[in-house]
mmCIF file of C-alpha atoms in Angstrom:
data_model
loop_
_atom_site.group_PDB
_atom_site.id
_atom_site.type_symbol
_atom_site.label_atom_id
_atom_site.label_comp_id
_atom_site.label_asym_id
_atom_site.label_seq_id
_atom_site.Cartn_x
_atom_site.Cartn_y
_atom_site.Cartn_z
ATOM 1 C CA MET U 118 -7.459 239.145 128.601
ATOM 2 C CA SER U 119 -11.390 238.651 130.020
ATOM 3 C CA GLU U 120 -13.283 235.651 129.837
ATOM 4 C CA PRO U 121 -16.901 234.925 128.989
ATOM 5 C CA THR U 122 -18.754 233.915 132.149
ATOM 6 C CA ILE U 123 -21.823 233.160 133.465
ATOM 7 C CA GLY U 124 -23.174 232.302 137.025
ATOM 8 C CA ALA U 125 -23.429 228.106 137.806
ATOM 9 C CA ARG U 126 -26.871 227.387 136.158
ATOM 10 C CA THR U 127 -27.148 230.964 135.393
ATOM 11 C CA THR U 128 -28.732 232.740 132.439
ATOM 12 C CA GLY U 129 -26.225 235.178 131.361
ATOM 13 C CA GLY U 130 -24.336 237.035 127.562
ATOM 14 C CA ASP U 131 -25.091 239.126 125.213
ATOM 15 C CA ASP U 132 -27.878 236.960 123.829
ATOM 16 C CA ILE U 133 -29.971 236.421 126.747
ATOM 17 C CA ALA U 134 -30.352 239.274 128.585
ATOM 18 C CA GLN U 135 -32.722 240.395 126.741
ATOM 19 C CA ARG U 136 -36.833 240.776 128.157
ATOM 20 C CA LEU U 137 -38.107 237.158 127.936
ATOM 21 C CA PRO U 138 -41.541 236.645 127.006
ATOM 22 C CA GLY U 139 -43.785 237.695 129.605
ATOM 23 C CA GLN U 140 -41.357 239.593 131.772
ATOM 24 C CA ASP U 141 -41.937 243.674 132.200
ATOM 25 C CA ALA U 142 -39.338 246.087 131.354
ATOM 26 C CA GLY U 143 -37.910 246.196 135.655
ATOM 27 C CA THR U 144 -38.006 242.419 135.613
ATOM 28 C CA ALA U 145 -35.693 242.218 132.119
ATOM 29 C CA GLY U 146 -33.961 245.570 133.655
ATOM 30 C CA GLY U 147 -33.338 243.388 136.721
ATOM 31 C CA HIS U 148 -32.013 240.824 135.172
ATOM 32 C CA GLN U 149 -29.880 242.492 132.978
ATOM 33 C CA GLN U 150 -28.170 244.093 135.981
ATOM 34 C CA ALA U 151 -27.517 240.750 137.919
ATOM 35 C CA VAL U 152 -26.136 239.334 134.490
ATOM 36 C CA VAL U 153 -24.022 242.419 134.776
ATOM 37 C CA SER U 154 -22.763 242.040 138.146
ATOM 38 C CA THR U 155 -22.274 238.006 137.933
ATOM 39 C CA SER U 156 -20.212 238.741 134.660
ATOM 40 C CA ARG U 157 -17.563 240.662 136.708
ATOM 41 C CA ARG U 158 -17.821 238.910 139.441
ATOM 42 C CA TRP U 159 -16.168 235.947 137.738
ATOM 43 C CA ALA U 160 -13.713 238.450 135.552
ATOM 44 C CA GLY U 161 -12.143 239.567 138.603
ATOM 45 C CA SER U 162 -12.426 236.261 140.266
ATOM 46 C CA GLY U 163 -10.430 234.829 136.549
ATOM 47 C CA ALA U 164 -7.979 237.072 136.942
ATOM 48 C CA THR U 165 -7.292 235.687 140.423
ATOM 49 C CA ARG U 166 -7.319 231.980 138.854
ATOM 50 C CA ASN U 167 -5.004 232.593 136.189
ATOM 51 C CA GLY U 168 -2.616 234.234 138.398
ATOM 52 C CA GLY U 169 -2.682 231.720 140.933
ATOM 53 C CA LEU U 170 -1.788 228.776 137.664
ATOM 54 C CA VAL U 171 1.020 231.411 136.485
ATOM 55 C CA VAL U 172 2.403 231.171 140.095
ATOM 56 C CA ALA U 173 1.873 227.256 139.840
ATOM 57 C CA LEU U 174 4.059 227.164 136.462
ATOM 58 C CA LEU U 175 7.022 229.183 137.710
ATOM 59 C CA LEU U 176 6.986 227.358 141.104
ATOM 60 C CA LEU U 177 7.100 223.980 138.701
ATOM 61 C CA CYS U 178 9.338 225.661 136.962
ATOM 62 C CA VAL U 179 11.904 226.002 139.828
ATOM 63 C CA VAL U 180 11.801 223.426 141.607
ATOM 64 C CA GLY U 181 12.895 221.310 138.096
ATOM 65 C CA TRP U 182 15.252 224.084 137.620
ATOM 66 C CA ALA U 183 16.499 223.091 141.301
ATOM 67 C CA THR U 184 16.645 219.076 140.580
ATOM 68 C CA ALA U 185 17.279 218.705 137.131
ATOM 69 C CA GLY U 186 19.472 222.154 136.611
ATOM 70 C CA SER U 187 20.935 223.494 133.178
ATOM 71 C CA ARG U 188 19.276 220.365 131.629
ATOM 72 C CA PHE U 189 15.671 222.173 132.774
ATOM 73 C CA ALA U 190 16.493 225.227 131.690
ATOM 74 C CA SER U 191 18.177 224.661 128.396
ATOM 75 C CA LEU U 192 16.273 225.565 125.220
ATOM 76 C CA GLN U 193 16.227 222.053 123.832
ATOM 77 C CA ASN U 194 14.365 220.970 127.013
ATOM 78 C CA VAL U 195 11.703 223.988 126.435
ATOM 79 C CA GLU U 196 10.841 222.750 122.986
ATOM 80 C CA VAL U 197 10.494 219.473 124.289
ATOM 81 C CA ILE U 198 7.326 221.194 127.194
ATOM 82 C CA LEU U 199 6.051 222.540 124.345
ATOM 83 C CA SER U 200 5.595 220.182 122.097
ATOM 84 C CA LEU U 201 4.510 217.547 124.654
ATOM 85 C CA ALA U 202 2.135 219.931 125.367
ATOM 86 C CA ALA U 203 1.114 221.069 121.590
ATOM 87 C CA VAL U 204 -1.136 217.988 120.942
ATOM 88 C CA THR U 205 -3.266 218.041 124.242
ATOM 89 C CA GLY U 206 -3.451 221.555 123.832
ATOM 90 C CA VAL U 207 -5.300 221.728 120.790
ATOM 91 C CA LEU U 208 -7.606 219.057 121.974
ATOM 92 C CA ALA U 209 -8.191 221.280 125.207
ATOM 93 C CA ILE U 210 -8.788 224.019 123.174
ATOM 94 C CA ALA U 211 -12.039 222.247 121.939
ATOM 95 C CA MET U 212 -12.557 220.735 125.294
ATOM 96 C CA THR U 213 -12.966 224.030 126.758
ATOM 97 C CA PHE U 214 -16.221 224.527 124.473
ATOM 98 C CA VAL U 215 -17.896 221.393 124.999
ATOM 99 C CA ILE U 216 -17.099 221.278 128.802
ATOM 100 C CA THR U 217 -17.968 225.723 128.684
ATOM 101 C CA ALA U 218 -21.657 224.054 127.028
ATOM 102 C CA GLY U 219 -22.376 221.795 130.016
ATOM 103 C CA GLY U 220 -21.418 218.306 127.921
ATOM 104 C CA ILE U 221 -17.868 216.349 127.873
ATOM 105 C CA ASP U 222 -16.287 214.511 125.107
ATOM 106 C CA LEU U 223 -14.289 210.517 126.080
ATOM 107 C CA SER U 224 -13.645 209.894 122.319
ATOM 108 C CA VAL U 225 -10.856 212.561 121.405
ATOM 109 C CA GLY U 226 -8.288 210.443 122.338
ATOM 110 C CA SER U 227 -9.644 207.479 120.027
ATOM 111 C CA VAL U 228 -10.774 209.514 117.362
ATOM 112 C CA LEU U 229 -7.194 211.231 117.102
ATOM 113 C CA GLY U 230 -5.306 207.272 116.985
ATOM 114 C CA LEU U 231 -8.289 206.473 114.047
ATOM 115 C CA ALA U 232 -7.321 209.924 111.936
ATOM 116 C CA SER U 233 -3.914 209.310 112.452
ATOM 117 C CA VAL U 234 -4.026 205.966 110.705
ATOM 118 C CA TRP U 235 -7.043 206.644 108.386
ATOM 119 C CA ALA U 236 -4.589 209.520 106.694
ATOM 120 C CA SER U 237 -1.415 207.021 106.758
ATOM 121 C CA THR U 238 -2.661 204.121 105.322
ATOM 122 C CA LEU U 239 -1.354 202.962 101.641
ATOM 123 C CA ALA U 240 -3.578 204.341 99.779
ATOM 124 C CA THR U 241 -3.896 207.418 101.264
ATOM 125 C CA GLN U 242 -0.012 207.883 100.892
ATOM 126 C CA ALA U 243 -0.026 206.838 97.597
ATOM 127 C CA MET U 244 -2.601 209.581 96.678
ATOM 128 C CA ALA U 245 -0.535 212.041 98.399
ATOM 129 C CA GLN U 246 2.780 211.339 96.709
ATOM 130 C CA GLN U 247 0.898 212.612 93.967
ATOM 131 C CA SER U 248 -0.953 215.458 94.878
ATOM 132 C CA GLY U 249 0.729 216.440 98.106
ATOM 133 C CA TRP U 250 0.205 216.195 102.175
ATOM 134 C CA VAL U 251 -3.020 218.211 101.867
ATOM 135 C CA VAL U 252 -4.458 214.488 100.663
ATOM 136 C CA MET U 253 -3.715 213.037 104.499
ATOM 137 C CA VAL U 254 -4.806 216.003 106.614
ATOM 138 C CA GLY U 255 -7.538 216.897 104.891
ATOM 139 C CA CYS U 256 -8.007 213.098 105.080
ATOM 140 C CA ALA U 257 -7.409 213.097 108.917
ATOM 141 C CA LEU U 258 -9.899 216.519 109.177
ATOM 142 C CA ALA U 259 -12.703 214.376 107.406
ATOM 143 C CA VAL U 260 -12.467 211.436 109.734
ATOM 144 C CA GLY U 261 -12.350 213.587 112.998
ATOM 145 C CA LEU U 262 -14.869 215.991 111.983
ATOM 146 C CA GLY U 263 -17.052 212.959 110.478
ATOM 147 C CA CYS U 264 -16.371 211.617 113.927
ATOM 148 C CA GLY U 265 -17.565 214.631 115.992
ATOM 149 C CA LEU U 266 -20.793 215.447 114.019
ATOM 150 C CA VAL U 267 -22.053 211.012 114.819
ATOM 151 C CA ASN U 268 -21.349 212.892 118.542
ATOM 152 C CA GLY U 269 -23.358 215.922 117.900
ATOM 153 C CA VAL U 270 -26.104 214.076 116.305
ATOM 154 C CA LEU U 271 -26.503 211.037 118.828
ATOM 155 C CA ILE U 272 -26.346 213.587 122.067
ATOM 156 C CA ALA U 273 -28.283 216.542 120.290
ATOM 157 C CA TYR U 274 -31.109 214.531 118.344
ATOM 158 C CA GLY U 275 -31.149 211.459 119.545
ATOM 159 C CA ARG U 276 -31.041 212.485 123.425
ATOM 160 C CA VAL U 277 -28.164 209.828 124.112
ATOM 161 C CA VAL U 278 -26.154 211.760 127.134
ATOM 162 C CA ALA U 279 -23.104 212.406 126.178
ATOM 163 C CA PHE U 280 -21.013 210.652 128.517
ATOM 164 C CA ILE U 281 -22.292 207.452 127.120
ATOM 165 C CA ALA U 282 -22.426 208.966 123.342
ATOM 166 C CA THR U 283 -18.628 209.739 123.577
ATOM 167 C CA LEU U 284 -17.966 206.768 125.440
ATOM 168 C CA ALA U 285 -19.234 204.225 122.282
ATOM 169 C CA MET U 286 -17.620 206.382 119.745
ATOM 170 C CA LEU U 287 -14.362 206.281 121.944
ATOM 171 C CA ALA U 288 -14.868 201.922 121.661
ATOM 172 C CA ALA U 289 -15.476 202.413 118.269
ATOM 173 C CA ALA U 290 -13.084 204.478 116.661
ATOM 174 C CA ARG U 291 -10.448 202.947 118.694
ATOM 175 C CA GLY U 292 -11.780 199.276 117.020
ATOM 176 C CA LEU U 293 -11.724 200.789 113.590
ATOM 177 C CA ALA U 294 -8.616 202.261 114.214
ATOM 178 C CA GLU U 295 -7.041 199.144 115.112
ATOM 179 C CA ILE U 296 -9.110 196.736 112.011
ATOM 180 C CA ILE U 297 -7.362 199.733 109.208
ATOM 181 C CA ALA U 298 -4.570 200.058 110.748
ATOM 182 C CA GLY U 299 -4.010 196.237 111.382
ATOM 183 C CA ARG U 300 -2.496 196.177 114.737
ATOM 184 C CA ARG U 301 0.320 197.574 112.723
ATOM 185 C CA THR U 302 2.515 200.852 112.985
ATOM 186 C CA GLN U 303 2.169 202.669 109.882
ATOM 187 C CA ILE U 304 5.507 204.575 109.039
ATOM 188 C CA VAL U 305 4.946 208.172 107.036
ATOM 189 C CA SER U 306 6.957 208.162 103.747
ATOM 190 C CA VAL U 307 5.355 211.469 101.989
ATOM 191 C CA ASP U 308 8.317 213.279 102.507
ATOM 192 C CA SER U 309 6.492 216.750 101.736
ATOM 193 C CA PHE U 310 4.342 215.729 104.866
ATOM 194 C CA LEU U 311 7.482 215.573 106.934
ATOM 195 C CA ASP U 312 9.508 218.966 105.023
ATOM 196 C CA THR U 313 6.605 220.652 106.174
ATOM 197 C CA PHE U 314 5.479 219.613 109.574
ATOM 198 C CA ARG U 315 8.268 218.267 111.209
ATOM 199 C CA GLY U 316 10.308 221.858 110.432
ATOM 200 C CA ASP U 317 11.057 224.831 112.453
ATOM 201 C CA VAL U 318 9.675 228.510 112.382
ATOM 202 C CA LEU U 319 11.621 231.065 114.453
ATOM 203 C CA GLY U 320 13.055 228.335 116.069
ATOM 204 C CA LEU U 321 10.196 226.677 117.125
ATOM 205 C CA PRO U 322 8.421 223.133 115.502
ATOM 206 C CA VAL U 323 5.432 223.910 113.481
ATOM 207 C CA ILE U 324 3.424 221.680 116.181
ATOM 208 C CA VAL U 325 3.690 224.028 118.745
ATOM 209 C CA TRP U 326 2.703 226.863 115.777
ATOM 210 C CA ILE U 327 -0.248 225.285 115.113
ATOM 211 C CA PHE U 328 -1.518 225.138 119.213
ATOM 212 C CA LEU U 329 -0.692 228.135 118.998
ATOM 213 C CA VAL U 330 -2.711 229.908 116.485
ATOM 214 C CA VAL U 331 -5.533 227.054 117.657
ATOM 215 C CA ALA U 332 -5.299 228.803 121.035
ATOM 216 C CA VAL U 333 -5.706 232.062 119.674
ATOM 217 C CA ALA U 334 -7.991 231.261 117.440
ATOM 218 C CA GLY U 335 -10.039 229.705 120.719
ATOM 219 C CA TRP U 336 -9.994 232.585 122.675
ATOM 220 C CA PHE U 337 -11.133 234.702 120.090
ATOM 221 C CA LEU U 338 -14.024 232.502 118.964
ATOM 222 C CA LEU U 339 -15.197 231.642 122.994
ATOM 223 C CA ASN U 340 -14.711 235.857 124.005
ATOM 224 C CA ARG U 341 -15.516 237.870 120.838
ATOM 225 C CA THR U 342 -18.264 236.035 119.093
ATOM 226 C CA THR U 343 -22.186 235.132 118.878
ATOM 227 C CA PHE U 344 -20.718 231.533 119.048
ATOM 228 C CA GLY U 345 -18.708 232.033 122.270
ATOM 229 C CA ARG U 346 -22.020 234.099 123.735
ATOM 230 C CA ARG U 347 -23.971 231.201 122.822
ATOM 231 C CA THR U 348 -21.691 228.409 124.075
ATOM 232 C CA VAL U 349 -21.269 230.045 127.612
ATOM 233 C CA ALA U 350 -25.432 230.569 127.514
ATOM 234 C CA VAL U 351 -26.247 227.130 126.747
ATOM 235 C CA GLY U 352 -24.200 225.511 129.765
ATOM 236 C CA GLY U 353 -25.577 227.967 132.097
ATOM 237 C CA ASN U 354 -29.149 227.585 131.729
ATOM 238 C CA PRO U 355 -30.299 225.737 128.113
ATOM 239 C CA GLU U 356 -34.038 226.294 128.656
ATOM 240 C CA ALA U 357 -33.393 230.016 128.772
ATOM 241 C CA ALA U 358 -31.433 229.634 125.876
ATOM 242 C CA ARG U 359 -33.790 228.220 124.003
ATOM 243 C CA LEU U 360 -36.236 230.511 125.490
ATOM 244 C CA ALA U 361 -33.873 233.248 123.755
ATOM 245 C CA GLY U 362 -34.039 231.990 120.490
ATOM 246 C CA ILE U 363 -30.950 230.196 120.328
ATOM 247 C CA ASN U 364 -31.249 226.858 118.922
ATOM 248 C CA VAL U 365 -29.457 224.242 121.227
ATOM 249 C CA ARG U 366 -29.684 221.305 119.412
ATOM 250 C CA ARG U 367 -27.402 222.814 116.151
ATOM 251 C CA HIS U 368 -24.944 224.650 118.291
ATOM 252 C CA THR U 369 -24.396 221.268 120.755
ATOM 253 C CA LEU U 370 -23.944 219.593 117.010
ATOM 254 C CA TYR U 371 -21.563 222.153 116.167
ATOM 255 C CA LEU U 372 -19.374 221.640 119.339
ATOM 256 C CA TYR U 373 -19.187 218.086 119.179
ATOM 257 C CA GLY U 374 -18.140 218.562 115.312
ATOM 258 C CA LEU U 375 -15.585 221.546 116.718
ATOM 259 C CA THR U 376 -13.972 218.811 118.912
ATOM 260 C CA GLY U 377 -13.832 216.047 116.614
ATOM 261 C CA LEU U 378 -12.055 218.589 114.006
ATOM 262 C CA ALA U 379 -10.053 219.154 116.778
ATOM 263 C CA ALA U 380 -9.047 215.451 117.189
ATOM 264 C CA GLY U 381 -8.079 215.059 113.338
ATOM 265 C CA VAL U 382 -5.917 218.413 113.647
ATOM 266 C CA GLY U 383 -4.045 216.512 116.727
ATOM 267 C CA GLY U 384 -3.685 213.078 114.144
ATOM 268 C CA VAL U 385 -2.018 215.278 111.955
ATOM 269 C CA MET U 386 0.389 216.308 114.644
ATOM 270 C CA MET U 387 0.509 212.780 116.409
ATOM 271 C CA LEU U 388 1.828 212.112 112.628
ATOM 272 C CA ALA U 389 4.520 214.621 112.675
ATOM 273 C CA ARG U 390 5.501 213.482 116.429
ATOM 274 C CA THR U 391 6.093 209.978 115.832
ATOM 275 C CA THR U 392 6.370 209.715 111.514
ATOM 276 C CA ALA U 393 3.900 206.863 112.288
ATOM 277 C CA GLY U 394 0.317 206.388 112.159
ATOM 278 C CA SER U 395 -1.036 203.688 115.139
ATOM 279 C CA SER U 396 -3.992 202.486 117.088
ATOM 280 C CA THR U 397 -2.099 203.630 120.300
ATOM 281 C CA HIS U 398 -1.972 207.522 119.467
ATOM 282 C CA GLY U 399 -3.974 209.207 121.572
ATOM 283 C CA THR U 400 -4.825 206.673 124.140
ATOM 284 C CA LEU U 401 -5.706 208.306 127.495
ATOM 285 C CA ILE U 402 -5.217 211.305 126.520
ATOM 286 C CA GLU U 403 -8.398 212.038 126.838
ATOM 287 C CA LEU U 404 -8.048 212.102 130.947
ATOM 288 C CA ASP U 405 -5.102 214.848 130.297
ATOM 289 C CA VAL U 406 -7.089 216.834 128.197
ATOM 290 C CA ILE U 407 -10.046 217.279 130.641
ATOM 291 C CA ALA U 408 -7.818 217.712 133.509
ATOM 292 C CA ALA U 409 -6.578 220.679 131.838
ATOM 293 C CA VAL U 410 -9.496 222.113 130.856
ATOM 294 C CA VAL U 411 -10.801 221.758 134.995
ATOM 295 C CA VAL U 412 -7.638 222.807 136.198
ATOM 296 C CA GLY U 413 -7.736 225.464 134.132
ATOM 297 C CA GLY U 414 -10.809 226.738 135.632
ATOM 298 C CA THR U 415 -13.593 225.932 133.188
ATOM 299 C CA LEU U 416 -16.926 224.832 135.176
ATOM 300 C CA LEU U 417 -17.315 220.960 134.901
ATOM 301 C CA ALA U 418 -21.521 221.994 135.631
ATOM 302 C CA GLY U 419 -20.984 224.410 132.516
ATOM 303 C CA GLY U 420 -21.650 228.155 132.088
ATOM 304 C CA ARG U 421 -18.353 229.662 132.453
ATOM 305 C CA GLY U 422 -15.133 228.538 130.372
ATOM 306 C CA THR U 423 -11.405 229.947 129.714
ATOM 307 C CA ILE U 424 -9.018 229.976 127.128
ATOM 308 C CA VAL U 425 -5.987 231.705 128.529
ATOM 309 C CA GLY U 426 -7.021 229.254 131.654
ATOM 310 C CA THR U 427 -7.020 225.614 129.618
ATOM 311 C CA VAL U 428 -3.610 226.845 128.442
ATOM 312 C CA LEU U 429 -2.036 227.442 131.001
ATOM 313 C CA GLY U 430 -3.333 224.340 132.671
ATOM 314 C CA VAL U 431 -1.961 222.096 129.401
ATOM 315 C CA LEU U 432 1.728 224.264 130.891
ATOM 316 C CA ILE U 433 0.933 223.037 134.072
ATOM 317 C CA PHE U 434 0.747 219.174 133.166
ATOM 318 C CA ALA U 435 3.342 219.125 130.508
ATOM 319 C CA THR U 436 5.786 220.984 132.540
ATOM 320 C CA LEU U 437 5.225 218.383 135.762
ATOM 321 C CA THR U 438 5.147 215.202 133.284
ATOM 322 C CA ASN U 439 9.214 216.807 132.135
ATOM 323 C CA VAL U 440 10.138 217.645 135.703
ATOM 324 C CA PHE U 441 9.649 213.892 136.921
ATOM 325 C CA ILE U 442 11.506 212.484 133.343
ATOM 326 C CA GLN U 443 14.276 214.623 134.200
ATOM 327 C CA ASN U 444 14.292 213.506 137.638
ATOM 328 C CA ASP U 445 14.089 209.533 136.286
ATOM 329 C CA LEU U 446 10.643 209.737 139.294
ATOM 330 C CA ASN U 447 8.644 206.772 138.774
ATOM 331 C CA SER U 448 5.591 207.387 136.439
ATOM 332 C CA SER U 449 3.176 206.250 138.899
ATOM 333 C CA VAL U 450 4.210 209.144 141.469
ATOM 334 C CA GLN U 451 3.305 211.118 138.436
ATOM 335 C CA ALA U 452 0.157 209.563 138.328
ATOM 336 C CA VAL U 453 -0.792 210.019 142.005
ATOM 337 C CA ALA U 454 0.410 214.315 141.800
ATOM 338 C CA LYS U 455 -1.690 214.684 139.235
ATOM 339 C CA GLY U 456 -4.545 212.949 140.802
ATOM 340 C CA ALA U 457 -4.006 215.607 143.219
ATOM 341 C CA ILE U 458 -3.870 218.234 141.595
ATOM 342 C CA ILE U 459 -7.108 217.396 139.657
ATOM 343 C CA VAL U 460 -8.794 216.846 143.263
ATOM 344 C CA GLY U 461 -7.805 220.222 144.526
ATOM 345 C CA ALA U 462 -8.880 222.010 141.204
ATOM 346 C CA VAL U 463 -12.647 220.658 141.724
ATOM 347 C CA LEU U 464 -12.967 221.185 145.168
ATOM 348 C CA LEU U 465 -11.662 224.672 144.602
ATOM 349 C CA GLN U 466 -14.530 224.947 142.358
ATOM 350 C CA GLN U 467 -16.679 223.904 144.202
ATOM 351 C CA TRP U 468 -16.116 226.377 147.566
ATOM 352 C CA SER U 469 -16.185 228.869 144.577
ATOM 353 C CA ALA U 470 -19.328 228.262 143.473
ATOM 354 C CA ARG U 471 -20.602 227.767 147.140
ATOM 355 C CA ARG U 472 -19.171 231.205 147.789
ATOM 356 C CA ASP U 473 -20.680 232.778 145.108
ATOM 357 C CA THR U 474 -24.362 231.584 145.773
ATOM 358 C CA VAL U 475 -24.008 232.953 148.862
ATOM 359 C CA THR U 476 -22.755 236.475 147.642
ATOM 360 C CA THR U 477 -25.605 236.968 145.268
#
């Protein structure tokens, strides 16, 4: 599956490969040819990159099988790995869009915690007992979307730097979750919710199916819709995107709304996994999310995103965590290994960007 790409800090995509004001036909045509050439080059490198991620994942599986034997290779453990990857994966899919557009969202973990707490309060659960689990899910999604839109308004219209705006939301959402929960764990007692989201479908947990559905939807949205092409264009060159008729501010608002909504979905999934809402849910998960997106091949500078790579990145980190757990290894060593992987991925991005600059 191909991914939409664009040369770093250059214009590209179907929406902006048009004649801009003041361009003659020859200039516009030359620009379109350059865009096509760049897209083809990135498509080729994307296939190579995803192939490398698959090889890395397989090597991790071999290491896990060699060190933990049948415990690692069992179907039950595979289910554990997929469940571990599910929540991070949903957040990472949405984060891919934001980073592709040249942004960042540090607040997804805190918003997830706030959504899980708000959806599991006594008042919310009392309404859910009468009206069904939809009340809890709707509450979590509304909280997540609301926080995401606040981020989007501050960044797009308030001109606040994304790092600062989302860092403020990280602190505020976590604090509000602690206030609502009173620093206590809120047990989920709504049977209809537990029966629906803790069950299995065709042998896989429901939260894994949610991850798969979100991944497919994310791939389609980024690769086959105008929204995805505009996301790539905004990340590649916001000014060129604006001149091409894209409302960059409004699109940015939508993107942060998307990450907030994903955090709400993650809150529902966390409630299903733990059967409890807590202000500690999602603590530091944003680091794993961003790491998976970067390792998957999405450029931190914006302009190129890959959903397939993100999914592989999430699976790599989930498998790595599981291998360490199976072998009773120190979590500190695991953190060092993750850090080394992230640094290696960033260095590879920089090398790839320099190479493409020279060949352009």
